[in-house]
mmCIF file with all atom_site columns, C-alpha atoms in Angstrom:
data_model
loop_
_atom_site.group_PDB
_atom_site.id
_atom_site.type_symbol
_atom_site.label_atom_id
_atom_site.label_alt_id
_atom_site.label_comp_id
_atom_site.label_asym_id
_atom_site.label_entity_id
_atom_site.label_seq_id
_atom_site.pdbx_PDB_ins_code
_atom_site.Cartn_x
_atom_site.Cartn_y
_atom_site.Cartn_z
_atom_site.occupancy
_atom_site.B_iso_or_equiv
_atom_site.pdbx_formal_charge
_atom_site.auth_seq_id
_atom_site.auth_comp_id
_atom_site.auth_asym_id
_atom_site.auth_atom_id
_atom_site.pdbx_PDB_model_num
ATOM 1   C CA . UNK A 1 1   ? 0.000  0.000   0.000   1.00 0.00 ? 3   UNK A CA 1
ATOM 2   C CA . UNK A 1 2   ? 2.919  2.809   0.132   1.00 0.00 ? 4   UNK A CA 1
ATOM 3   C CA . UNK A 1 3   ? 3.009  2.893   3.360   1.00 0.00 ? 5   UNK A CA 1
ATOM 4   C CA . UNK A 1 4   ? 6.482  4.857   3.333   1.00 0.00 ? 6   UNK A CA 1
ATOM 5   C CA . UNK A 1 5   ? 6.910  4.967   7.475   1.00 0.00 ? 7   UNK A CA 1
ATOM 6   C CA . UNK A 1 6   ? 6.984  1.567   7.676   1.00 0.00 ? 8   UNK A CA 1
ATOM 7   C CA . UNK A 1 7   ? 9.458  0.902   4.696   1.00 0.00 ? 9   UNK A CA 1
ATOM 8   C CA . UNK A 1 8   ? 11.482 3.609   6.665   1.00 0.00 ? 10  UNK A CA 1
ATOM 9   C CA . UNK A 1 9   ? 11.400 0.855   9.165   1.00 0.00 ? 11  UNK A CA 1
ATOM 10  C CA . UNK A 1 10  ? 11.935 -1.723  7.301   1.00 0.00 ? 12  UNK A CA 1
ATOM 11  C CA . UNK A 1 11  ? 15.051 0.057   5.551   1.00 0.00 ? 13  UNK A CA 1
ATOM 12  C CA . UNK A 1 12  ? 16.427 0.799   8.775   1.00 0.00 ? 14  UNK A CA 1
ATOM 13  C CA . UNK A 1 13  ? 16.281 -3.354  10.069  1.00 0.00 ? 15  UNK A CA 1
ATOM 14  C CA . UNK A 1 14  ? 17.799 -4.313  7.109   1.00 0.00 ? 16  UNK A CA 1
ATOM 15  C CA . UNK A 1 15  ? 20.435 -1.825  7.665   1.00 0.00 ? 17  UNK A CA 1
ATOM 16  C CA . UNK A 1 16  ? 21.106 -2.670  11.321  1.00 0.00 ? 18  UNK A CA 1
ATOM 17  C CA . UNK A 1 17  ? 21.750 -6.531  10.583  1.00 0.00 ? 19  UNK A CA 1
ATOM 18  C CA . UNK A 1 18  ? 24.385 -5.882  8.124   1.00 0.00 ? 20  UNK A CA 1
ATOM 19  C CA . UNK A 1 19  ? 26.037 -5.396  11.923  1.00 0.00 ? 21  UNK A CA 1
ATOM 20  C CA . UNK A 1 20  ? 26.254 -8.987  12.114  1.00 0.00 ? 22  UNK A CA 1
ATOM 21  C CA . UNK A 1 21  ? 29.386 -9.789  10.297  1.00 0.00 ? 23  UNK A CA 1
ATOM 22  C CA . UNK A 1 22  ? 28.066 -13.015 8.601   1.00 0.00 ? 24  UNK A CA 1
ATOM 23  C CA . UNK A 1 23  ? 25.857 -10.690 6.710   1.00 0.00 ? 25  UNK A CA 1
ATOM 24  C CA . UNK A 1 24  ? 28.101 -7.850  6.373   1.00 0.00 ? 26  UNK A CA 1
ATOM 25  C CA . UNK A 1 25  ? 28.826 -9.102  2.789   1.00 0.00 ? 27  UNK A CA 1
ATOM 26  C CA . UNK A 1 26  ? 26.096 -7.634  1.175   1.00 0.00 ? 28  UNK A CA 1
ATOM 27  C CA . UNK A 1 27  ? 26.446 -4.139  2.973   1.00 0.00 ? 29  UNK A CA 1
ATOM 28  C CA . UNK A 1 28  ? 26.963 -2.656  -0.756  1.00 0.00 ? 30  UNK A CA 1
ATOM 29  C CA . UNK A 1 29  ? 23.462 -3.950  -1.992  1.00 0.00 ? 31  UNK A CA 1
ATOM 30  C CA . UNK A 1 30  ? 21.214 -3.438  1.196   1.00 0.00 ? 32  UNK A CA 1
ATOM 31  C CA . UNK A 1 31  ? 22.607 0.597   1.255   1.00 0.00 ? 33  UNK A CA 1
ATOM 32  C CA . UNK A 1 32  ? 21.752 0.550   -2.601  1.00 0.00 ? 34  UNK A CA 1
ATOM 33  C CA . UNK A 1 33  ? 18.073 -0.225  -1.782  1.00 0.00 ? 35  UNK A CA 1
ATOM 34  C CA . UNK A 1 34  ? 17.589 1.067   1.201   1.00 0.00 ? 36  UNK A CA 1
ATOM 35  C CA . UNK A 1 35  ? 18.985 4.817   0.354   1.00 0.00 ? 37  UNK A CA 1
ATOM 36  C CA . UNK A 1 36  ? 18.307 4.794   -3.251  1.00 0.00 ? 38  UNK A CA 1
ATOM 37  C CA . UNK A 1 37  ? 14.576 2.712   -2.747  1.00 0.00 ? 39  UNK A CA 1
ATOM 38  C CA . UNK A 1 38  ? 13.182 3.854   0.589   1.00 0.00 ? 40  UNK A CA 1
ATOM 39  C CA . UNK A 1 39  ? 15.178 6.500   2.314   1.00 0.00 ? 41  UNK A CA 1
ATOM 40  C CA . UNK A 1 40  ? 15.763 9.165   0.423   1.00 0.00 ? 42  UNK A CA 1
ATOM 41  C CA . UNK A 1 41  ? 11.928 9.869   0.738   1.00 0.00 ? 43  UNK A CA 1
ATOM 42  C CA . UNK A 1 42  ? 12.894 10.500  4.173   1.00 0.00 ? 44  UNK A CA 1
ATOM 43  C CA . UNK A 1 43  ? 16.496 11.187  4.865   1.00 0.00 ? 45  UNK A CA 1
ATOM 44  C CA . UNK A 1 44  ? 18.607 15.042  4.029   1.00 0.00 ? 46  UNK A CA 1
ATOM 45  C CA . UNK A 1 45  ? 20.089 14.321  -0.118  1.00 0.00 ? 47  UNK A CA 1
ATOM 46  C CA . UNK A 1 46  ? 23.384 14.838  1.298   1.00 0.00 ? 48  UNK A CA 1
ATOM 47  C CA . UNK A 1 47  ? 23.284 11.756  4.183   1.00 0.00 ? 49  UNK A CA 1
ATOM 48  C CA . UNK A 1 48  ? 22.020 9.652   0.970   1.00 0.00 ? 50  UNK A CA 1
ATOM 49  C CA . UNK A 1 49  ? 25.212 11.081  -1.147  1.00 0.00 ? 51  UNK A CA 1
ATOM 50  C CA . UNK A 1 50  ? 27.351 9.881   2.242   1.00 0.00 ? 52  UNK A CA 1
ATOM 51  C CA . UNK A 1 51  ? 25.558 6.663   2.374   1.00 0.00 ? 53  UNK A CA 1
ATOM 52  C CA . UNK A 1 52  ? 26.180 6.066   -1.242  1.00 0.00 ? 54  UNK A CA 1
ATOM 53  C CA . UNK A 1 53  ? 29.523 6.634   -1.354  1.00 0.00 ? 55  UNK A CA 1
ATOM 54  C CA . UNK A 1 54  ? 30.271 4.047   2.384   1.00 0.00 ? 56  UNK A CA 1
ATOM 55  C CA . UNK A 1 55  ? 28.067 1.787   -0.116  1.00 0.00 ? 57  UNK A CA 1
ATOM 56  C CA . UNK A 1 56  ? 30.822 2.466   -2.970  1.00 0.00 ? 58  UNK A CA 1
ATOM 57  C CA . UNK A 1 57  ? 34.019 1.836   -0.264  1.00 0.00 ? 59  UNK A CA 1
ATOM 58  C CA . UNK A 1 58  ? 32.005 -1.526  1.030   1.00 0.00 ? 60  UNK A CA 1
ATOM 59  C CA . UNK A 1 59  ? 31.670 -2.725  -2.423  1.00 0.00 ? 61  UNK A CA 1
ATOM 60  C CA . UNK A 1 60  ? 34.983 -2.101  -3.183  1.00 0.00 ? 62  UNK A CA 1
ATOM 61  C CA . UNK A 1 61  ? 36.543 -3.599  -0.430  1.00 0.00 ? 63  UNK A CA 1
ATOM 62  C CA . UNK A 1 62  ? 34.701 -6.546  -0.305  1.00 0.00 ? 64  UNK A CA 1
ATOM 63  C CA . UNK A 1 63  ? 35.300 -6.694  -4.502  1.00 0.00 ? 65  UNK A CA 1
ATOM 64  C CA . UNK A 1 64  ? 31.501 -6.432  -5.560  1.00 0.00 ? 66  UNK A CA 1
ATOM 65  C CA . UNK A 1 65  ? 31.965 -4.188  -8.094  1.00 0.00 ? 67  UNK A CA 1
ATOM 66  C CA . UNK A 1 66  ? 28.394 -4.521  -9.430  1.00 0.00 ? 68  UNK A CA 1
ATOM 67  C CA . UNK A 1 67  ? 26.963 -2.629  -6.492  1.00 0.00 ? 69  UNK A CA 1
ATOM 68  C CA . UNK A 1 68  ? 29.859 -0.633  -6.068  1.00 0.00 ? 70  UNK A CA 1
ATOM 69  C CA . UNK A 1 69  ? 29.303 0.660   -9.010  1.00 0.00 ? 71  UNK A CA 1
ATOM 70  C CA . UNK A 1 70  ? 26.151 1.756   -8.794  1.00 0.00 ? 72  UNK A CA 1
ATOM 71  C CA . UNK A 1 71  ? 26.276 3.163   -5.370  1.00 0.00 ? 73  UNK A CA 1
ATOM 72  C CA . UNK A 1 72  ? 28.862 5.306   -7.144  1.00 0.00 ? 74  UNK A CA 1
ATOM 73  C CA . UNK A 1 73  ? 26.721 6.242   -9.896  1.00 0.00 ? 75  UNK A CA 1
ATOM 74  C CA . UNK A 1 74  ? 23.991 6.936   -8.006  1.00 0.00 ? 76  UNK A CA 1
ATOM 75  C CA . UNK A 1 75  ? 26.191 9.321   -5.099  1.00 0.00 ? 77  UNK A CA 1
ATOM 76  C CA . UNK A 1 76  ? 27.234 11.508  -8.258  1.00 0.00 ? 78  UNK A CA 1
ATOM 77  C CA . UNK A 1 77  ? 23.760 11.806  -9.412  1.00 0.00 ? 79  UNK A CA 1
ATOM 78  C CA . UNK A 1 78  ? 22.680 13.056  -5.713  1.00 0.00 ? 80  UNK A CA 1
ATOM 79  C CA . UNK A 1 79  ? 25.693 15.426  -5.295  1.00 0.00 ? 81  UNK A CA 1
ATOM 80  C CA . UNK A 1 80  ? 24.645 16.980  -8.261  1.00 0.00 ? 82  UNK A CA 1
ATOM 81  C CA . UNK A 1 81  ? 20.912 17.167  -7.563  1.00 0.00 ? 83  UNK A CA 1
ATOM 82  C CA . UNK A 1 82  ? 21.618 18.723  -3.813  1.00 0.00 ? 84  UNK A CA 1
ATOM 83  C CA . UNK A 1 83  ? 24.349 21.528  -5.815  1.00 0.00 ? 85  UNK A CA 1
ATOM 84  C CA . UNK A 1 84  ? 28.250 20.225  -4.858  1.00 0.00 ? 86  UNK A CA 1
ATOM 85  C CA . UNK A 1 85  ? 30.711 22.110  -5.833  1.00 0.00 ? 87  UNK A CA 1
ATOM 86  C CA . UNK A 1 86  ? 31.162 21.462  -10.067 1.00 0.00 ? 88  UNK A CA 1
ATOM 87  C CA . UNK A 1 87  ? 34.923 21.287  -10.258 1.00 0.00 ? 89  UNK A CA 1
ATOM 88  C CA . UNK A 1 88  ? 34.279 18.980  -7.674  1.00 0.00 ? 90  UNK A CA 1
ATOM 89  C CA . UNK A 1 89  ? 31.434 16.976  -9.410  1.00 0.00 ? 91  UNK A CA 1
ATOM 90  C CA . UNK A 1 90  ? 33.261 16.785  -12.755 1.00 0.00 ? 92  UNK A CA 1
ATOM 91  C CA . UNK A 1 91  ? 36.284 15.110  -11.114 1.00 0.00 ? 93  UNK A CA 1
ATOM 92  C CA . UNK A 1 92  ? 33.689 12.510  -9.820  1.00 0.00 ? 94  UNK A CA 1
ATOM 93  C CA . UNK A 1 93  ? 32.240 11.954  -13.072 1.00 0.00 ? 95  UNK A CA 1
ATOM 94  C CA . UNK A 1 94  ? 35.615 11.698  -14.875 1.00 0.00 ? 96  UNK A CA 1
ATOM 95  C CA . UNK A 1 95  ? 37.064 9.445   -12.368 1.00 0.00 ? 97  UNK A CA 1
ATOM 96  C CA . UNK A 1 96  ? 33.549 7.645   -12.706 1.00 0.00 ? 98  UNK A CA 1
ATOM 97  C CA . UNK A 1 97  ? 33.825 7.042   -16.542 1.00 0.00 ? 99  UNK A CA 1
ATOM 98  C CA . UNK A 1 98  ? 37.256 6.338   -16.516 1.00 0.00 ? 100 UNK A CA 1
ATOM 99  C CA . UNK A 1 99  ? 36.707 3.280   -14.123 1.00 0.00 ? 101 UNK A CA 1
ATOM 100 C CA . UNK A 1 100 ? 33.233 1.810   -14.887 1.00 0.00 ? 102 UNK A CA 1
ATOM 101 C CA . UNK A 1 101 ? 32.213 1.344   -18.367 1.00 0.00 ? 103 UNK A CA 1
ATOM 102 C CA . UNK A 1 102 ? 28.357 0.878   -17.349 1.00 0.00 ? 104 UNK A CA 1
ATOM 103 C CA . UNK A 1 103 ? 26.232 4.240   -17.292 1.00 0.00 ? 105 UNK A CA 1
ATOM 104 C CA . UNK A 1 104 ? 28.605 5.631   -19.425 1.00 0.00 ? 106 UNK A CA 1
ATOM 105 C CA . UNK A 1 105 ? 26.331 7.924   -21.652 1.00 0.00 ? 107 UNK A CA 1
ATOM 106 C CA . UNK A 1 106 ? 24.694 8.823   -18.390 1.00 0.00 ? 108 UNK A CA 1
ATOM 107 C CA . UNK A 1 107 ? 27.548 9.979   -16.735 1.00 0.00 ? 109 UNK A CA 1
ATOM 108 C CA . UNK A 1 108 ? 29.083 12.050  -19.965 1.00 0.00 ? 110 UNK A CA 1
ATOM 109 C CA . UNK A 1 109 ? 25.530 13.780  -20.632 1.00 0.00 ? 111 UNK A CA 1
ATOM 110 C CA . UNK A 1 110 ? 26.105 14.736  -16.679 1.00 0.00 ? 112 UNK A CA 1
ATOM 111 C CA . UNK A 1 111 ? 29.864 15.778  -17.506 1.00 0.00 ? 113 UNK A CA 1
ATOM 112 C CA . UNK A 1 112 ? 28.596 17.969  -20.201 1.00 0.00 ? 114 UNK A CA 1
ATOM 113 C CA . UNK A 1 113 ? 25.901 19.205  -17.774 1.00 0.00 ? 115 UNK A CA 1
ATOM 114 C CA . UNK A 1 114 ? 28.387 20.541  -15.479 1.00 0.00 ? 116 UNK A CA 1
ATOM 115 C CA . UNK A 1 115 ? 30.444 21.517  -18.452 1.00 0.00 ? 117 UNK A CA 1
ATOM 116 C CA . UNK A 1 116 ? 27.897 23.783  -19.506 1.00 0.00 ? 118 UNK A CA 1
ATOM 117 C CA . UNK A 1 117 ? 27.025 25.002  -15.845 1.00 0.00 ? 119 UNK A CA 1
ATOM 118 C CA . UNK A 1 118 ? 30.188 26.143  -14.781 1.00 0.00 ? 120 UNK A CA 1
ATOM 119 C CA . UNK A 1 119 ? 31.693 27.538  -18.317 1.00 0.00 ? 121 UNK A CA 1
ATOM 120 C CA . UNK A 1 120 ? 29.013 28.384  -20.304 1.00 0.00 ? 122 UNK A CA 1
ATOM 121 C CA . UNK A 1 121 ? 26.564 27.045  -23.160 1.00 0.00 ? 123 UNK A CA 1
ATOM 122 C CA . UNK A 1 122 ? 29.067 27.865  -25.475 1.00 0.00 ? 124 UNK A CA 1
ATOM 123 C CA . UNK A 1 123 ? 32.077 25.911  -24.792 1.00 0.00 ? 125 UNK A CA 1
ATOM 124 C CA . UNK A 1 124 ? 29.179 22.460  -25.897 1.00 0.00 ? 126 UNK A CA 1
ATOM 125 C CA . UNK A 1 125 ? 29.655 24.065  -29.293 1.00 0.00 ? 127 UNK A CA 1
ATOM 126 C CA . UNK A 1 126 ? 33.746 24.354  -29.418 1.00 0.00 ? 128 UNK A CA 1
ATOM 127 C CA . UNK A 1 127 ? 35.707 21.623  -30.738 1.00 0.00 ? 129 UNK A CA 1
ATOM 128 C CA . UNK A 1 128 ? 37.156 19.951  -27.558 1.00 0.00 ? 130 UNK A CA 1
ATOM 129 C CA . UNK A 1 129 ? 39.984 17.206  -27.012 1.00 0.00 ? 131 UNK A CA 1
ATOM 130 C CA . UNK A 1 130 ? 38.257 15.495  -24.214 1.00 0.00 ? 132 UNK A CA 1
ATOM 131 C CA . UNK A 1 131 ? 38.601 12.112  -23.113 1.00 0.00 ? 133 UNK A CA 1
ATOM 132 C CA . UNK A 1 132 ? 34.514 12.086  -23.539 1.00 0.00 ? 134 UNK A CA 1
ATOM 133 C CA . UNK A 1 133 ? 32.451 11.864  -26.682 1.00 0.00 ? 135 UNK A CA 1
ATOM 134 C CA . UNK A 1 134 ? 30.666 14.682  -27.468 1.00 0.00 ? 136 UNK A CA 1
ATOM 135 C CA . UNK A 1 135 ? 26.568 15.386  -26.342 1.00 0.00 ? 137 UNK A CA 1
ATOM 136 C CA . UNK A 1 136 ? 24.987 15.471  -29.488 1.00 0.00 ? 138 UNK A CA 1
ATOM 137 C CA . UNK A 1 137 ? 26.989 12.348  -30.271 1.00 0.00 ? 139 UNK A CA 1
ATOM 138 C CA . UNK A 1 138 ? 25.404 10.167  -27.559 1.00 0.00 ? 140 UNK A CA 1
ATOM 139 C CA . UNK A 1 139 ? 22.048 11.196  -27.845 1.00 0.00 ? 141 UNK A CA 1
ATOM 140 C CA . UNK A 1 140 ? 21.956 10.965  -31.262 1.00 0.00 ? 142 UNK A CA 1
ATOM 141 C CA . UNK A 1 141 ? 24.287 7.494   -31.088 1.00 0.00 ? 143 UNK A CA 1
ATOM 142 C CA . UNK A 1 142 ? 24.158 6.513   -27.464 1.00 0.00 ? 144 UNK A CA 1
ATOM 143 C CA . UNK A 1 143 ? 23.708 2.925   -26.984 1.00 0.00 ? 145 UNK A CA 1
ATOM 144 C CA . UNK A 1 144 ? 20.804 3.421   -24.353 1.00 0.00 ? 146 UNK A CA 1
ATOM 145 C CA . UNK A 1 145 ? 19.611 6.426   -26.283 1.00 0.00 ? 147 UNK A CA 1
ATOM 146 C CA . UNK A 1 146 ? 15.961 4.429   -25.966 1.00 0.00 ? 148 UNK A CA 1
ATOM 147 C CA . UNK A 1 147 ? 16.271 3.485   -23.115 1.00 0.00 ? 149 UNK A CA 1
ATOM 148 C CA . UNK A 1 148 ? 13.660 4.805   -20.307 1.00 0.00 ? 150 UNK A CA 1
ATOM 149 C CA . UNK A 1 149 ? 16.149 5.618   -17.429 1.00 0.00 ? 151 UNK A CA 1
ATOM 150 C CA . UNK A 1 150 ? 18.126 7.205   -20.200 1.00 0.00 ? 152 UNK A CA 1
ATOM 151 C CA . UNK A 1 151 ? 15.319 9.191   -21.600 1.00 0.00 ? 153 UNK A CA 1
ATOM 152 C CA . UNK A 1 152 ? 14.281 10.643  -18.299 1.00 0.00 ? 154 UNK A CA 1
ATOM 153 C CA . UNK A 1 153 ? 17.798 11.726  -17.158 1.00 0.00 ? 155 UNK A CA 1
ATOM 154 C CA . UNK A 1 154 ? 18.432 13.599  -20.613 1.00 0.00 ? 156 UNK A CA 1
ATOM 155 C CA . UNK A 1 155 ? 14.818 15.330  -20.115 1.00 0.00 ? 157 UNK A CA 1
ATOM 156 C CA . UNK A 1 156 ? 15.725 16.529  -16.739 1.00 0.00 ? 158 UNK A CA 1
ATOM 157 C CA . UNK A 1 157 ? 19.146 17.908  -17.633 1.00 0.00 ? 159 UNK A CA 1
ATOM 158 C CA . UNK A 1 158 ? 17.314 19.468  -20.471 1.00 0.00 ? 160 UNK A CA 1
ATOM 159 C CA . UNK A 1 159 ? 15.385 21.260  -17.761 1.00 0.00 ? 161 UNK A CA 1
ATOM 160 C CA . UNK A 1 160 ? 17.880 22.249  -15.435 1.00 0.00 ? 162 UNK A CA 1
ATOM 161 C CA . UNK A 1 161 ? 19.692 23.815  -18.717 1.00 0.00 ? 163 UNK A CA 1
ATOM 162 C CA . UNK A 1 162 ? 16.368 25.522  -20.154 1.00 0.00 ? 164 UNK A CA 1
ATOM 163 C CA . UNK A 1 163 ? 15.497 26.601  -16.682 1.00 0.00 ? 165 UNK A CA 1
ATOM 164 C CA . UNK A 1 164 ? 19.047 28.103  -15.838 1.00 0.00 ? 166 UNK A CA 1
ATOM 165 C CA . UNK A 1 165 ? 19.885 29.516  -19.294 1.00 0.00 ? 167 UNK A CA 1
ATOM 166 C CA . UNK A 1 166 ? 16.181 30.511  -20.162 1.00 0.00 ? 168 UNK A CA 1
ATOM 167 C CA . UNK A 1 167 ? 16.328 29.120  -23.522 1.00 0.00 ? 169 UNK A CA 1
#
């Protein structure tokens, strides 16, 4: 039924038995779902960035790189939603790309994003030697370009940038 108290409560239990060490092993995962499912209806952005990111260390210390990965992804995606720094943010996302190669065209349209946010609309349109393919390269090209998740992320940096450079 939604009931989004008690799947704050739920969230919560599942996090507190990852205290016993025999199930310690899938800390990675259970912070995935809990902060990216459940809690971040409830919790400040910025604990879910911090959450997300002790999910990224625990997956990389423990070598699951699958949720890792994504608790990575999805800490970048938060900083920028709740406004970190963007010199900061695009060292994230390089770093980001340069490791994983899943969410790739995800992560670049967010690199251009900050790109465009901190040095203006028109450095898109200048021929760059970046380690990144171009924007209007991967959403004309992009492997996921049909995708859903992929759709919806492009739409709302489209916002951001129509909203913040009123075009």
């Amino acid at each position: 039924d939604g009931n989004l108290v008690d799947a704050c409560r739920l969230g919560r239990l599942a996090l507190k038995l990852l205290e016993n060490e025999m199930l310690s092993v899938h800390k990675s995962g259970v912070i995935l779902i809990v902060y990216g499912g459940i809690l971040w209806a409830s919790e400040p952005m910025q604990s879910i960035v911090q959450a997300h990111q002790l999910g990224r260390k625990t997956g990389q210390q423990r070598g699951d790189r699958l949720y890792g990965g994504y608790n990575w992804h999805v800490s970048i995606i938060t900083s920028f939603i709740v406004g970190q720094e963007l010199n900061l943010l695009r060292r994230n996302v390089q770093g980001f790309v340069s490791v994983e190669k899943g969410f790739t065209d995800i992560m670049i349209l967010l690199y251009w994003q900050v790109v465009a946010l901190s040095e203006g609309l028109h450095t898109l349109n200048e021929e760059r030697h970046e380690e990144f393919a171009c924007e209007t390269d991967i959403l004309a090209n992009g492997k996921h370009k049909n995708a859903p998740d992929f759709i919806l992320v492009v739409k709302i940096l489209m916002l951001i940038r129509k909203y913040l450079f009123n075009q």
